[in-house]
Amino acid sequence: MTATKEDLYDEGLDLAFEGKFGDAVARYQQALQIDPSYADALHALAMAHAELDDIDAAIDAAKRLCELTPDDILAHTSLSTFYMRKGLVPEAEAESAKARMLDWKRQLGEQKTGGGGA
């Protein structure tokens, strides 16, 4: 039986929880070969690379994730964190600002649709 992208992603998560980040990276990459737009696998791949201190690879994966899911607050926050770890402060601040703006838009949307509140 051929593994699905979800199977590979789940295997990657299990490996990451065991601290086997190199093996986790391989599973996430296999999942992404099946579906290059699998956002969960891209995010996990970025985090696994960061755990391995391969910040350049983490940045590359996070950039792909931000392109794929431009309204994902966590994607921009993660990219900001990776930029900061690399010492790229202006880039980190720009991604952090994008994340804050997206969060404000989300909050405004909730206020408009949620009624009066407290």
Short mmCIF file of C-alpha atoms in Angstrom, two decimals:
data_model
loop_
_atom_site.label_atom_id
_atom_site.label_comp_id
_atom_site.label_asym_id
_atom_site.label_seq_id
_atom_site.Cartn_x
_atom_site.Cartn_y
_atom_site.Cartn_z
CA MET A 1 0.00 0.00 0.00
CA THR A 2 1.30 3.44 -0.95
CA ALA A 3 1.58 6.00 1.81
CA THR A 4 -0.63 9.07 1.46
CA LYS A 5 0.60 12.59 2.08
CA GLU A 6 -1.26 12.51 5.40
CA ASP A 7 0.45 9.24 6.38
CA LEU A 8 3.87 10.72 5.61
CA TYR A 9 3.04 13.93 7.47
CA ASP A 10 1.88 11.95 10.52
CA GLU A 11 5.05 9.83 10.42
CA GLY A 12 7.06 13.05 10.27
CA LEU A 13 5.27 14.42 13.31
CA ASP A 14 5.93 11.21 15.24
CA LEU A 15 9.62 11.37 14.32
CA ALA A 16 9.82 15.04 15.30
CA PHE A 17 8.25 14.29 18.69
CA GLU A 18 10.98 11.67 19.15
CA GLY A 19 13.62 14.30 18.33
CA LYS A 20 14.47 12.67 14.98
CA PHE A 21 14.22 15.87 12.98
CA GLY A 22 16.36 14.71 10.05
CA ASP A 23 14.06 11.75 9.50
CA ALA A 24 11.04 14.01 9.96
CA VAL A 25 12.35 16.33 7.22
CA ALA A 26 12.54 13.36 4.84
CA ARG A 27 8.90 12.41 5.53
CA TYR A 28 7.66 15.98 5.09
CA GLN A 29 9.55 16.23 1.81
CA GLN A 30 7.96 12.97 0.64
CA ALA A 31 4.52 14.35 1.51
CA LEU A 32 5.32 17.51 -0.44
CA GLN A 33 6.37 15.45 -3.46
CA ILE A 34 2.81 14.09 -3.49
CA ASP A 35 1.26 17.54 -2.93
CA PRO A 36 3.57 20.56 -3.17
CA SER A 37 0.79 22.77 -1.78
CA TYR A 38 0.34 20.75 1.44
CA ALA A 39 0.58 23.66 3.88
CA ASP A 40 0.76 21.58 7.07
CA ALA A 41 3.76 19.66 5.73
CA LEU A 42 5.47 22.88 4.64
CA HIS A 43 5.06 24.41 8.08
CA ALA A 44 6.30 21.25 9.79
CA LEU A 45 9.24 21.11 7.37
CA ALA A 46 10.22 24.68 8.24
CA MET A 47 10.03 23.94 11.97
CA ALA A 48 12.06 20.72 11.63
CA HIS A 49 14.77 22.57 9.70
CA ALA A 50 14.83 25.20 12.44
CA GLU A 51 15.25 22.47 15.06
CA LEU A 52 18.25 21.22 13.08
CA ASP A 53 19.65 24.80 13.03
CA ASP A 54 19.35 24.83 9.24
CA ILE A 55 17.88 28.31 9.26
CA ASP A 56 18.36 28.88 5.52
CA ALA A 57 16.23 25.81 4.75
CA ALA A 58 13.70 26.90 7.40
CA ILE A 59 13.46 30.32 5.74
CA ASP A 60 13.01 28.75 2.28
CA ALA A 61 10.19 26.51 3.51
CA ALA A 62 8.53 29.35 5.41
CA LYS A 63 8.70 31.62 2.35
CA ARG A 64 6.99 28.93 0.28
CA LEU A 65 4.35 28.62 2.98
CA CYS A 66 3.73 32.39 3.03
CA GLU A 67 3.37 32.39 -0.76
CA LEU A 68 0.95 29.47 -0.57
CA THR A 69 -1.07 30.81 2.39
CA PRO A 70 -0.57 34.60 2.41
CA ASP A 71 -3.22 35.15 5.11
CA ASP A 72 -1.67 32.61 7.54
CA ILE A 73 -0.62 34.57 10.63
CA LEU A 74 1.52 31.71 11.96
CA ALA A 75 3.39 31.37 8.65
CA HIS A 76 4.47 35.02 8.76
CA THR A 77 5.30 34.80 12.47
CA SER A 78 7.47 31.74 11.88
CA LEU A 79 9.26 33.38 8.97
CA SER A 80 9.87 36.44 11.14
CA THR A 81 11.38 34.23 13.85
CA PHE A 82 13.67 32.48 11.36
CA TYR A 83 14.81 35.81 9.92
CA MET A 84 15.57 37.04 13.44
CA ARG A 85 17.61 33.92 14.19
CA LYS A 86 19.60 34.62 11.01
CA GLY A 87 20.16 38.24 12.07
CA LEU A 88 18.02 39.66 9.26
CA VAL A 89 16.26 42.22 11.43
CA PRO A 90 14.54 44.35 8.74
CA GLU A 91 13.10 41.22 7.10
CA ALA A 92 12.01 39.88 10.49
CA GLU A 93 10.28 43.16 11.35
CA ALA A 94 8.50 43.23 7.97
CA GLU A 95 7.12 39.70 8.43
CA SER A 96 6.13 40.48 12.02
CA ALA A 97 4.24 43.54 10.78
CA LYS A 98 2.42 41.41 8.19
CA ALA A 99 1.42 38.95 10.92
CA ARG A 100 0.13 41.76 13.16
CA MET A 101 -1.85 43.30 10.29
CA LEU A 102 -3.43 39.94 9.48
CA ASP A 103 -4.30 39.44 13.14
CA TRP A 104 -5.92 42.88 13.34
CA LYS A 105 -7.97 42.11 10.22
CA ARG A 106 -9.04 38.80 11.76
CA GLN A 107 -10.05 40.55 15.00
CA LEU A 108 -12.01 43.21 13.12
CA GLY A 109 -13.79 40.51 11.15
CA GLU A 110 -14.72 38.73 14.36
CA GLN A 111 -16.05 41.96 15.87
CA LYS A 112 -18.21 42.62 12.81
CA THR A 113 -19.63 39.11 12.70
CA GLY A 114 -19.63 38.35 16.43
CA GLY A 115 -22.07 40.98 17.61
CA GLY A 116 -21.64 43.15 20.69
CA GLY A 117 -19.19 41.11 22.76
CA ALA A 118 -18.67 41.63 26.51
#
